[in-house]
Amino acid sequence: MADSNLPKPSSSVKLVLLGEAAVGKSSLVLRFVNNDFQENKEPTIGAAFLTQKCNLPTRTIKFEIWDTAGQERFASLAPMYYRNAQAALVVYDLTKPTSLIKAKHWVAELQRQASPGIVIALVGNKLDLTSDGAGDAADGSGEDGGEDSGDARKISTEEAKGYAEEEGLLFFETSAKTGYNVTEVFTAIANAIPETSLKTARGPGASHAAGRTEEQRVNLNGPRDAEAKDSCAC
Amino acid sequence: MADEIAPEYDVVVLGTGLTECILSGVLSVKGKKVLHIDRNGHYGGEAASVNLEALFKKYGNYAKGTEPWKNYGRLNDWNIDLVPKFLMSSGELTNILVSTDVTRYLEFKQVAGSYVQQGSGPKATVAKVPSDAAEALRSPLMGLFEKRRMKSFIEWVGSFDPKDTATHKGLDMGSCTMREVYDKFGLEATTKDFAGHAMALYLTDAYLDVKGGAPEAIERLRLYGNSVARYGKSPYIYPLYGLGELPQGFARLSAIYGGTYMLNASIDDIKYEDGKAVGIKATMRGIDPEMKFETKAKTIIGDPSYFPSKVRVVGHVLRAICILKHPLASTNDSDSCQIIIPQSQVGRKNDIYIACVSSAHSVCPKGYWVAIVSTIAETSANHHLELAPGIERLGRIEEQFMGPPIPLYEPLEDGTKDNIFISKSYDATSHFETTTDDVRDIYRRLAGEELVVEGLREGIQVAAE
């Protein structure tokens, strides 16, 4: 609030979502973008991509969040999806062991296909279904997730955290339903993006990138003034 | 996994070339349930962009046991088009990209210049195609008096209105030929050559004597002029990472609207009832075990390779993909350009095109250029000689990939009888206007109405910040 009038440098960051079906990828994003949650949400349809700003003390990160749109279902994700992604959210379901296996597969795929500097966050979702996540979201639990007494947790915090450390991933356990830890994931990603790999926001009026020479990049969505004047310019 | 495939789709699309992907995207946005299949493990079909290893393996021009692609930097930095084309800045593909919001997934850069060759052999000169009346006056392509004639011709084209006979210079546009229009302005043969071939982008001289063909030629000249005027420099734009990004972008559009995508799947059978196609049998490979499935389809769309018995060959294209370590001579060290060698300049019937892109468009590592020379085959042998005038323009070539002539296919029927709508092959033109014509044509045949893309993106939501 204090210095909200000062313009901070703004950069856009492409973030891709990966993970088994129904682990809550879109729900996490919906919680982050709209602070909303829908029970029994239909599989994703009709969103080109979602954008959300993340305000850091020194700069603003504008996430362009890409959903797989189901193209991973039959192993048909296009290279375009990974292209220039600066961050990835690999999501699994804490209550479903196969979803962590799938998440590991996606991490390997990202390491093979994506840009070398990509920031990857491994996120165990549906914490609300475990005893750690029930109700109170603020007690910073999850550190001692080994005790599976009477809850639906099937993947211990240690197991996933150990794997994340080995692979150099950010690691969080979240609940899209309660909102627990969701903003934290995106803030941590924003903080982890190296300053050098940031470019300014894409889109109308903002097509000039810092660092690279982009002078010939064209914005097709701009006004088509050439056609507006009827006499052709040849 | 097989239970994720619906028992019936409105449209099954075979092949992920650009034509098929635009149709999938548009049909999905319009609410059709689409299943889109490709037998390859990558998007793009015949119009894909591939890395250097894939290119060597496709052409087989290396000694067994060697890995020549390792001499050329990072493999992932290469995105080499198999079909060389550029987008006209004001052309129909640009319009479709904008109308569908697929521009959100892609970034475009200008092609730095459009050039034309005059003369042949050692005496040949290459000069920039004048893009407006002012450039025409400075162009080395014409003598002093011809420049003035060209200037007044270009200005007239700009003010031409097919519906307003006052702008027709007393010519009857219903019957007159483009040759008569050129003659009205007293244009010389070499000027007609570059206007018709490097600006109106006709591949042969057949257009000159088409009765009533003048308005179309003038329209093409206007498209060229409007396209140059949009961003300057040249009429062309090109997507970063190669043309293979285009089908991927439209496939994503389709997927976002519920389209189902399956690569690595072969079609085992097309099922017919009363002569009409009603479904497919297919196998998804690359998984263990392979997945066999059947589904019904109200309509089937496909590229010619899926229906060899339903297409015919209408010609052959010759193509040589060349890797260079320098820009093309006489192009002002452009990072990208097109050079057109009009047929009459080198004693041919069809023009030779050179399309050149470089690391500026993220299609190769820094310090490399990719030049593709192409033309329509006129002989049945010695094809390398047909391309020679273009190859000669390239200077030293690091690697050259040239296979046998590539057949161009067209469907035998329009699809209304058997429910199978087949696209045409990507032709020898340097742009996508014929591709989008085919998209519109197929859409009209299968939907019974004109395709209107304007306003399509009103249905496409992007959540606000």
XYZ file of C-alpha atoms in Angstrom:
699
model
C 0.000 0.000 0.000
C 2.731 2.401 1.013
C 4.549 2.843 -2.294
C 1.818 1.594 -4.579
C 2.023 4.736 -6.671
C 5.592 4.117 -7.719
C 5.745 2.208 -10.963
C 7.757 -0.960 -10.466
C 9.402 -2.804 -13.330
C 6.949 -5.356 -14.670
C 7.946 -8.587 -16.369
C 5.872 -11.313 -17.888
C 6.685 -14.917 -17.115
C 5.321 -17.949 -18.918
C 4.318 -20.620 -16.419
C 3.180 -24.067 -17.531
C 1.021 -26.464 -15.539
C 1.710 -30.174 -15.542
C 0.372 -33.122 -13.620
C -1.988 -36.058 -13.781
C -5.640 -35.415 -14.552
C -7.777 -34.314 -11.589
C -4.926 -33.431 -9.219
C -6.217 -29.857 -9.059
C -4.021 -27.954 -11.517
C -6.768 -25.621 -12.632
C -8.145 -25.306 -9.107
C -4.761 -24.088 -7.869
C -4.675 -21.505 -10.609
C -8.263 -20.461 -10.037
C -7.513 -20.014 -6.345
C -4.450 -17.946 -7.216
C -6.069 -15.860 -9.935
C -9.615 -15.391 -8.629
C -9.270 -16.553 -5.013
C -12.068 -18.932 -5.839
C -12.679 -22.669 -5.615
C -15.236 -24.812 -7.427
C -16.169 -28.241 -6.109
C -16.316 -30.877 -8.890
C -14.911 -28.519 -11.470
C -15.281 -29.744 -15.053
C -12.068 -30.439 -16.980
C -10.611 -27.225 -18.351
C -12.156 -25.792 -21.500
C -12.192 -22.474 -23.263
C -9.442 -20.435 -21.598
C -6.621 -19.303 -23.852
C -4.536 -18.774 -20.795
C -4.879 -17.101 -17.422
C -2.841 -14.168 -16.271
C -2.161 -12.948 -12.772
C 0.196 -10.376 -11.344
C 2.430 -11.108 -8.419
C 3.771 -8.051 -6.608
C 7.264 -8.393 -5.194
C 8.994 -5.642 -3.215
C 11.135 -4.597 -6.161
C 9.154 -5.663 -9.185
C 5.911 -7.014 -10.545
C 5.764 -10.413 -12.180
C 2.892 -11.048 -14.555
C 2.301 -14.775 -14.857
C 0.954 -16.090 -18.148
C -0.351 -19.426 -16.989
C -0.653 -22.131 -19.632
C -2.885 -25.120 -19.096
C -2.217 -28.321 -21.053
C -5.787 -28.193 -22.386
C -5.813 -31.978 -22.142
C -3.189 -32.437 -24.844
C -1.051 -34.515 -22.476
C -3.751 -37.155 -22.184
C -2.529 -39.146 -25.181
C 1.076 -37.986 -24.925
C 0.431 -35.268 -27.510
C 1.667 -32.115 -25.828
C 3.156 -29.811 -28.464
C 6.733 -28.492 -28.141
C 5.136 -25.039 -28.208
C 3.838 -25.706 -24.714
C 7.311 -25.890 -23.171
C 8.796 -23.235 -25.448
C 10.292 -20.394 -23.408
C 8.488 -21.437 -20.260
C 10.343 -19.792 -17.387
C 8.438 -21.608 -14.684
C 6.528 -24.845 -14.271
C 4.085 -26.035 -11.656
C 4.161 -29.818 -11.410
C 1.205 -30.898 -9.352
C 0.389 -34.214 -7.673
C -2.388 -35.332 -5.370
C -1.198 -36.096 -1.813
C -3.784 -38.840 -1.579
C -2.824 -40.609 -4.809
C 0.596 -42.311 -5.099
C 0.434 -42.735 -8.901
C 0.155 -38.982 -9.271
C 3.647 -38.493 -7.786
C 5.070 -41.034 -10.222
C 3.450 -39.053 -13.013
C 4.829 -35.812 -11.544
C 8.354 -37.263 -11.610
C 7.799 -38.144 -15.245
C 6.857 -34.537 -15.995
C 9.887 -33.205 -14.147
C 12.122 -35.430 -16.283
C 10.270 -34.273 -19.410
C 10.769 -30.625 -18.443
C 14.462 -31.187 -17.807
C 14.714 -32.703 -21.290
C 12.492 -30.307 -23.256
C 12.314 -26.950 -21.527
C 14.800 -24.087 -21.333
C 17.712 -24.889 -19.021
C 16.956 -22.116 -16.520
C 13.331 -23.070 -15.881
C 12.100 -22.801 -12.277
C 10.128 -25.898 -11.341
C 7.852 -26.131 -8.313
C 6.609 -29.513 -7.132
C 3.249 -29.104 -5.471
C 1.361 -31.703 -3.449
C -2.263 -30.603 -3.560
C -5.416 -31.577 -1.610
C -3.870 -31.017 1.812
C -7.407 -30.427 3.067
C -8.010 -34.163 2.759
C -5.213 -34.934 5.224
C -5.139 -34.447 8.967
C -2.454 -31.742 8.535
C -4.585 -29.592 6.392
C -7.951 -29.970 8.072
C -9.396 -26.649 9.116
C -6.701 -24.353 10.427
C -4.344 -23.403 7.650
C -1.907 -21.261 9.527
C -0.041 -23.619 11.811
C 2.677 -24.356 9.290
C 2.142 -28.090 9.447
C 3.435 -30.450 6.814
C 6.913 -30.590 8.331
C 6.003 -33.794 10.085
C 3.661 -35.361 7.565
C 4.756 -38.936 8.220
C 1.920 -39.715 10.566
C -0.982 -40.849 8.454
C -3.381 -41.406 11.285
C -6.858 -41.614 9.903
C -6.386 -39.204 7.034
C -6.274 -39.733 3.288
C -2.601 -38.827 2.863
C -0.695 -41.459 0.888
C 2.492 -39.556 0.131
C 4.582 -38.369 3.048
C 6.056 -34.926 3.108
C 9.555 -36.402 3.559
C 9.298 -38.552 0.467
C 8.222 -35.744 -1.846
C 10.455 -33.156 -0.229
C 13.477 -35.429 -0.479
C 12.832 -35.953 -4.161
C 12.349 -32.204 -4.723
C 15.658 -31.433 -3.012
C 17.488 -34.018 -5.115
C 16.156 -32.452 -8.304
C 16.510 -28.855 -7.179
C 12.777 -28.107 -7.225
C 10.764 -25.752 -5.066
C 8.417 -27.779 -2.893
C 5.016 -27.004 -1.359
C 1.993 -28.788 -0.015
C -1.192 -26.879 -0.736
C -4.923 -26.916 -0.614
C -6.674 -25.192 -3.484
C -9.878 -25.744 -1.534
C -8.858 -23.807 1.587
C -6.304 -21.649 -0.174
C -3.520 -22.864 2.109
C -0.021 -22.140 0.706
C -1.321 -21.303 -2.800
C -0.145 -17.702 -3.024
C 3.111 -18.813 -1.389
C 3.839 -21.146 -4.303
C 3.524 -18.384 -6.865
C 5.443 -15.872 -4.778
C 8.268 -18.371 -4.296
C 8.382 -18.996 -8.049
C 8.381 -15.258 -8.752
C 11.289 -14.803 -6.350
C 13.214 -17.689 -7.861
C 13.116 -16.407 -11.452
C 16.541 -14.982 -12.195
C 16.469 -11.256 -12.905
C 18.439 -11.798 -16.096
C 15.819 -14.004 -17.715
C 13.025 -11.494 -17.303
C 11.585 -9.647 -20.229
C 8.929 -7.013 -20.236
C 5.315 -7.849 -20.768
C 4.202 -9.041 -24.145
C 1.220 -7.707 -25.987
C 0.008 -4.410 -27.375
C 2.392 -1.582 -26.770
C 4.851 -3.707 -24.880
C 6.670 -5.788 -27.419
C 10.154 -4.529 -26.660
C 12.158 -6.864 -24.540
C 14.975 -5.951 -22.287
C 18.305 -7.468 -23.146
C 17.477 -8.962 -26.508
C 17.199 -7.181 -29.814
C 13.553 -7.376 -30.735
C 13.156 -4.419 -32.998
C 11.488 -6.351 -35.777
C 8.943 -8.185 -33.669
C 5.466 -7.377 -34.864
C 2.212 -7.204 -33.012
C -0.515 -8.650 -35.200
C -3.234 -7.485 -32.848
C -2.298 -3.860 -33.385
C -4.481 -1.524 -35.392
C -4.599 -2.485 -39.007
C -4.184 1.060 -40.188
C -2.740 0.056 -43.526
C -6.115 -1.260 -44.535
C -8.083 1.442 -42.866
C -7.123 4.000 -45.433
C -8.748 2.751 -48.524
C -6.180 3.814 -51.042
C -3.575 1.097 -51.059
C -0.136 2.271 -50.223
C 1.682 0.660 -53.108
C -7.071 -45.044 -21.590
C -9.338 -46.250 -24.395
C -12.341 -45.302 -22.306
C -11.275 -41.674 -22.661
C -12.173 -41.852 -26.331
C -15.791 -41.001 -27.010
C -17.959 -43.449 -28.961
C -18.719 -40.726 -31.491
C -17.216 -37.439 -32.706
C -18.664 -34.752 -34.924
C -15.375 -34.549 -36.798
C -12.352 -36.841 -36.961
C -9.330 -35.081 -38.456
C -6.383 -37.041 -39.841
C -3.007 -35.331 -40.091
C -1.851 -32.244 -38.195
C -0.781 -30.078 -41.112
C -1.729 -26.412 -41.016
C -4.905 -26.831 -43.097
C -6.189 -29.586 -40.812
C -5.257 -27.727 -37.619
C -6.968 -24.489 -38.669
C -10.116 -26.483 -39.453
C -9.957 -28.331 -36.102
C -9.470 -25.090 -34.250
C -12.339 -23.318 -35.967
C -14.704 -26.291 -35.730
C -13.925 -26.744 -32.017
C -14.591 -23.089 -31.279
C -17.900 -23.509 -33.091
C -18.796 -26.293 -30.674
C -18.011 -29.404 -32.708
C -16.562 -32.414 -30.909
C -13.238 -33.075 -32.617
C -10.807 -35.993 -32.488
C -7.521 -35.095 -34.173
C -5.051 -37.854 -35.025
C -1.597 -37.970 -36.591
C 0.398 -41.045 -37.487
C 3.617 -39.160 -36.736
C 4.956 -38.429 -33.278
C 5.059 -34.704 -34.023
C 2.699 -31.948 -35.116
C 2.741 -30.465 -38.604
C 2.755 -33.432 -40.979
C 4.312 -32.405 -44.279
C 4.534 -28.803 -43.073
C 6.439 -29.441 -39.841
C 9.647 -27.761 -38.748
C 12.315 -30.283 -37.780
C 15.749 -30.262 -36.190
C 18.929 -31.023 -38.093
C 19.150 -34.634 -36.950
C 15.606 -35.313 -38.140
C 16.434 -33.608 -41.446
C 19.574 -35.724 -42.022
C 17.598 -38.828 -41.172
C 14.757 -37.861 -43.496
C 17.084 -37.326 -46.454
C 19.630 -40.008 -45.503
C 22.535 -37.971 -46.875
C 25.210 -39.038 -44.396
C 27.498 -41.997 -43.880
C 26.212 -44.728 -41.572
C 27.689 -44.482 -38.103
C 28.428 -40.757 -38.393
C 26.418 -38.018 -36.702
C 26.992 -34.920 -38.843
C 24.276 -32.941 -37.021
C 26.587 -32.767 -34.024
C 28.786 -30.300 -35.918
C 26.107 -27.646 -35.896
C 25.564 -26.510 -32.327
C 22.601 -27.357 -30.139
C 20.107 -29.624 -31.844
C 17.162 -27.901 -30.166
C 18.132 -24.590 -31.758
C 17.192 -25.926 -35.195
C 13.644 -25.612 -36.523
C 13.903 -26.159 -40.252
C 10.734 -25.859 -42.308
C 9.993 -28.665 -44.711
C 7.696 -26.392 -46.730
C 9.069 -22.875 -47.235
C 6.440 -20.161 -46.972
C 5.948 -16.743 -45.430
C 2.777 -15.051 -44.194
C 1.525 -11.985 -46.038
C 1.159 -9.318 -43.333
C -2.311 -8.432 -44.580
C -3.191 -11.875 -45.858
C -5.943 -14.233 -44.818
C -3.823 -16.375 -42.476
C -2.935 -13.276 -40.478
C -6.626 -12.473 -40.326
C -7.485 -15.971 -39.071
C -4.680 -15.864 -36.484
C -5.953 -12.575 -35.113
C -9.628 -13.548 -35.245
C -9.007 -16.764 -33.304
C -6.529 -15.228 -30.850
C -3.953 -17.864 -31.786
C -1.567 -14.888 -31.952
C -1.340 -15.271 -28.174
C 0.735 -18.410 -28.552
C 3.033 -17.142 -31.268
C 5.461 -14.339 -31.883
C 6.125 -12.956 -35.324
C 8.938 -11.030 -36.900
C 9.161 -9.332 -40.213
C 11.019 -10.852 -43.104
C 13.658 -8.244 -43.807
C 13.379 -7.958 -47.555
C 11.758 -9.089 -50.775
C 14.074 -9.242 -53.787
C 13.862 -10.075 -57.454
C 16.511 -11.192 -59.916
C 16.990 -9.721 -63.367
C 19.081 -11.494 -65.952
C 20.852 -14.798 -65.438
C 24.270 -16.299 -64.875
C 27.202 -14.035 -63.949
C 25.379 -10.931 -65.238
C 22.349 -11.413 -63.014
C 21.464 -8.611 -60.638
C 19.331 -8.852 -57.521
C 17.373 -5.805 -56.390
C 14.746 -5.005 -53.807
C 11.189 -5.173 -55.083
C 9.842 -1.627 -54.905
C 7.101 -1.517 -52.311
C 5.601 1.887 -53.097
C 5.668 4.591 -55.719
C 8.593 6.348 -54.020
C 10.689 3.189 -54.001
C 9.807 2.567 -57.616
C 11.443 5.895 -58.477
C 14.695 4.839 -56.793
C 14.710 1.249 -58.021
C 17.644 0.062 -60.141
C 15.244 -2.382 -61.794
C 13.995 0.248 -64.268
C 15.290 3.031 -66.460
C 14.273 6.632 -65.892
C 11.168 6.779 -68.093
C 10.020 3.317 -67.068
C 10.168 4.386 -63.402
C 7.648 7.117 -64.092
C 5.348 4.725 -65.913
C 5.654 2.263 -63.026
C 4.942 5.016 -60.511
C 1.716 5.965 -62.248
C 0.782 2.272 -62.572
C 1.329 1.674 -58.843
C -0.683 4.750 -57.927
C -3.496 3.603 -60.183
C -3.504 0.125 -58.576
C -3.849 1.848 -55.209
C -6.928 3.768 -56.288
C -8.504 0.940 -58.282
C -12.007 -0.031 -57.243
C -13.540 -2.982 -59.080
C -17.031 -1.512 -58.648
C -16.196 1.991 -59.854
C -15.742 2.104 -63.623
C -14.335 5.623 -63.348
C -11.179 3.984 -61.941
C -10.906 1.484 -64.793
C -9.020 3.681 -67.275
C -11.645 2.953 -69.908
C -10.883 -0.783 -69.841
C -13.680 -3.343 -69.589
C -12.685 -5.229 -66.432
C -15.120 -8.005 -67.252
C -13.133 -9.080 -70.262
C -9.743 -7.429 -70.339
C -6.510 -9.236 -69.623
C -3.702 -8.106 -67.345
C -1.470 -7.822 -70.406
C -3.832 -5.175 -71.777
C -3.627 -3.298 -68.463
C 0.171 -3.332 -68.494
C 0.122 -2.183 -72.118
C -2.209 0.663 -71.256
C 0.572 1.966 -69.005
C 3.235 1.107 -71.570
C 5.163 -1.078 -69.146
C 8.216 -2.932 -70.464
C 8.578 -6.710 -70.400
C 11.010 -6.729 -67.449
C 8.665 -4.535 -65.409
C 5.713 -6.807 -66.159
C 7.970 -9.608 -65.000
C 8.673 -8.308 -61.560
C 5.179 -6.849 -61.076
C 3.525 -10.145 -62.004
C 5.969 -12.500 -60.327
C 7.559 -10.632 -57.422
C 4.524 -8.531 -56.430
C 1.385 -10.295 -57.665
C 3.304 -13.530 -56.938
C 2.163 -15.479 -59.983
C 4.309 -18.560 -60.573
C 3.939 -18.554 -64.359
C 2.964 -16.126 -67.114
C -0.399 -17.806 -67.719
C -2.193 -15.034 -65.816
C -1.258 -12.444 -68.476
C -3.795 -13.630 -71.033
C -6.727 -14.684 -68.858
C -9.850 -12.909 -70.160
C -11.333 -10.883 -67.332
C -8.323 -11.778 -65.191
C -7.150 -8.225 -64.587
C -9.131 -7.537 -61.375
C -7.636 -10.612 -59.687
C -4.106 -9.596 -60.652
C -4.749 -6.061 -59.434
C -6.143 -7.456 -56.175
C -2.925 -9.454 -55.698
C -0.852 -6.336 -56.317
C -2.925 -4.533 -53.710
C -2.441 -7.360 -51.197
C 1.288 -7.015 -51.733
C 1.157 -3.255 -51.287
C -1.065 -3.419 -48.198
C 1.146 -6.086 -46.677
C 4.276 -3.984 -47.162
C 2.501 -0.939 -45.791
C 1.537 -2.742 -42.603
C 5.002 -3.132 -41.102
C 7.352 -1.801 -43.772
C 10.429 -3.500 -45.257
C 8.710 -6.489 -46.844
C 5.183 -7.838 -47.191
C 6.082 -10.916 -45.172
C 6.101 -11.955 -41.551
C 7.359 -15.203 -40.078
C 6.772 -16.956 -36.737
C 9.659 -17.370 -34.308
C 10.747 -21.045 -34.124
C 9.511 -21.799 -37.605
C 6.299 -22.478 -39.470
C 5.715 -25.653 -37.452
C 4.473 -23.391 -34.663
C 1.383 -22.485 -36.706
C -0.319 -25.902 -36.682
C 0.615 -26.291 -33.000
C -1.072 -22.991 -32.210
C -4.324 -23.981 -33.925
C -4.167 -27.450 -32.349
C -3.951 -25.756 -28.952
C -6.970 -23.631 -29.845
C -8.885 -26.792 -30.704
C -7.763 -28.536 -27.480
C -8.829 -25.574 -25.382
C -12.275 -25.974 -26.915
C -12.408 -29.644 -26.065
C -10.611 -31.135 -29.083
C -8.887 -34.433 -28.341
C -5.326 -34.855 -29.651
C -3.552 -38.083 -30.398
C -0.160 -38.344 -32.061
C 1.537 -41.651 -32.944
C -1.740 -43.219 -33.985
C -2.254 -45.069 -37.235
C -5.537 -45.479 -39.017
C -6.257 -49.160 -39.566
C -9.552 -48.796 -41.359
C -12.226 -46.316 -42.404
C -15.727 -47.687 -41.878
C -18.372 -46.988 -44.515
C -22.134 -47.311 -44.649
C -23.871 -46.859 -48.022
C -20.715 -45.316 -49.455
C -20.420 -42.750 -46.699
C -17.623 -42.814 -44.153
C -19.059 -43.275 -40.660
C -16.070 -44.034 -38.441
C -12.487 -45.141 -38.011
C -10.468 -47.965 -36.510
C -7.099 -46.887 -35.227
C -4.135 -47.924 -33.090
C -2.236 -45.636 -30.789
C 1.429 -46.700 -30.835
C 4.315 -45.695 -28.639
C 2.644 -47.017 -25.509
C 2.753 -50.507 -24.071
C 0.492 -52.211 -24.861
C -0.663 -50.471 -28.047
C -4.193 -49.158 -27.803
C -6.661 -50.222 -30.459
C -9.927 -48.350 -30.667
C -12.935 -47.607 -32.836
C -15.072 -44.522 -32.947
C -17.827 -43.092 -35.080
C -17.475 -39.843 -36.984
C -20.086 -37.675 -38.660
C -17.386 -36.108 -40.837
C -13.802 -37.031 -41.653
C -11.165 -34.511 -42.711
C -7.684 -35.541 -43.735
C -4.555 -34.695 -45.664
C -3.878 -36.539 -48.930
C -1.468 -39.038 -47.347
C -4.329 -40.688 -45.469
C -6.365 -41.274 -48.641
C -3.977 -42.327 -51.428
C -6.807 -43.800 -53.524
C -8.893 -40.620 -53.343
C -6.327 -38.128 -54.653
C -4.436 -37.424 -57.823
C -1.051 -35.902 -58.557
C -1.283 -32.457 -60.139
C 2.415 -31.617 -60.294
C 5.748 -31.948 -58.595
C 7.724 -29.462 -56.540
C 11.509 -29.431 -56.373
C 13.054 -28.291 -53.142
C 16.583 -27.956 -51.801
C 17.093 -27.046 -48.160
C 20.517 -25.473 -47.685
C 22.408 -24.587 -44.505
C 24.641 -21.510 -44.921
C 27.010 -19.582 -42.695
C 26.368 -16.228 -44.375
C 23.487 -14.051 -45.553
C 22.528 -14.095 -49.225
C 24.553 -11.824 -51.506
C 22.952 -8.541 -52.631
C 20.370 -8.592 -49.855
C 22.005 -5.983 -47.634
C 23.104 -8.751 -45.218
C 19.465 -9.460 -44.393
C 18.660 -11.828 -41.549
C 15.825 -13.063 -43.770
C 14.546 -12.509 -47.278
C 12.818 -13.860 -50.291
C 14.400 -13.795 -53.722
C 12.222 -14.515 -56.713
C 13.831 -15.478 -59.974
C 11.098 -14.944 -62.566
C 10.872 -17.793 -65.071
C 11.550 -15.684 -68.147
C 14.865 -14.483 -66.715
C 16.293 -17.998 -66.682
C 14.427 -19.593 -69.603
C 11.858 -21.499 -67.554
C 8.090 -21.697 -67.334
C 7.939 -21.553 -63.507
C 9.615 -19.132 -61.137
C 12.362 -20.168 -58.747
C 11.918 -19.046 -55.154
C 14.530 -18.670 -52.467
C 13.260 -18.283 -48.895
C 15.917 -17.459 -46.335
C 15.607 -17.220 -42.550
C 18.160 -17.253 -39.755
C 18.796 -17.173 -36.031
C 16.869 -13.878 -35.916
C 13.767 -16.072 -36.246
C 15.042 -18.734 -33.839
C 15.243 -21.393 -36.514
C 18.973 -22.061 -36.178
C 21.942 -21.207 -33.941
C 23.652 -17.824 -34.323
C 25.832 -17.543 -37.398
C 23.686 -19.787 -39.595
C 21.128 -19.126 -42.324
C 18.631 -21.599 -43.759
C 17.837 -21.058 -47.442
C 15.265 -23.143 -49.275
C 15.268 -23.086 -53.068
C 12.134 -24.324 -54.767
C 10.329 -24.456 -58.066
C 7.784 -26.557 -59.937
C 9.394 -29.457 -61.826
C 9.357 -29.065 -65.599
C 11.444 -32.097 -66.557
C 11.456 -35.730 -65.518
C 15.186 -35.884 -64.806
C 18.107 -33.634 -63.877
C 16.088 -31.834 -61.282
C 19.174 -30.337 -59.698
C 19.704 -28.423 -62.951
C 16.263 -26.876 -62.659
C 17.141 -25.517 -59.227
C 20.665 -24.480 -60.270
C 19.920 -20.775 -60.923
C 18.658 -20.525 -57.346
C 21.441 -22.617 -55.804
C 23.987 -20.384 -57.573
C 22.736 -17.414 -55.598
C 23.591 -19.027 -52.271
C 27.395 -19.029 -52.371
C 29.123 -21.571 -50.150
C 26.717 -24.220 -48.832
C 27.501 -26.162 -45.642
C 24.831 -28.815 -46.093
C 22.278 -29.412 -48.814
C 19.162 -31.566 -48.563
C 17.402 -32.412 -51.795
C 15.202 -35.422 -52.337
C 13.180 -36.639 -55.296
C 10.447 -34.366 -56.708
C 7.652 -33.918 -54.187
C 4.218 -34.789 -55.604
C 1.393 -32.295 -55.120
C -1.985 -33.907 -54.498
C -5.563 -32.805 -54.911
C -8.703 -34.690 -53.910
C -10.619 -36.418 -56.713
C -13.988 -35.513 -55.197
C -15.351 -32.723 -53.039
C -16.292 -35.011 -50.152
C -20.038 -34.489 -50.158
C -20.580 -38.024 -51.498
C -18.388 -40.038 -49.111
C -18.162 -37.665 -46.136
C -14.385 -37.461 -46.498
C -12.963 -33.994 -47.012
C -9.383 -34.029 -48.219
C -7.006 -31.090 -48.233
C -4.592 -30.163 -51.010
C -0.824 -30.438 -50.689
C 1.113 -27.285 -49.802
C 1.907 -25.802 -53.192
C 4.936 -23.971 -54.536
C 3.656 -20.471 -53.778
C 5.695 -18.447 -51.306
C 2.806 -17.605 -48.984
C -0.260 -19.192 -47.357
C -3.032 -17.603 -49.421
C -3.740 -20.849 -51.307
C -3.696 -22.758 -48.004
C -6.361 -20.525 -46.484
C -8.347 -20.750 -49.760
C -8.321 -24.512 -49.243
C -9.423 -24.129 -45.607
C -12.368 -21.975 -46.719
C -13.192 -24.331 -49.551
C -13.214 -27.424 -47.287
C -15.265 -25.593 -44.674
C -17.831 -24.570 -47.286
C -18.065 -28.148 -48.589
C -18.571 -29.719 -45.184
C -20.593 -27.053 -43.393
C -22.619 -25.787 -46.330
C -21.839 -22.179 -45.429
C -19.016 -19.684 -45.750
C -16.426 -19.634 -43.000
C -16.594 -16.357 -41.117
C -13.661 -16.008 -38.734
C -14.318 -12.417 -37.776
C -15.835 -12.357 -34.323
C -14.776 -15.913 -33.491
C -12.604 -14.771 -30.632
C -15.536 -13.113 -28.913
C -16.207 -16.599 -27.623
C -12.641 -17.051 -26.450
C -12.172 -16.070 -22.851
C -8.982 -14.898 -21.328
C -9.332 -14.416 -17.613
C -8.509 -10.859 -16.714
C -5.642 -9.911 -14.487
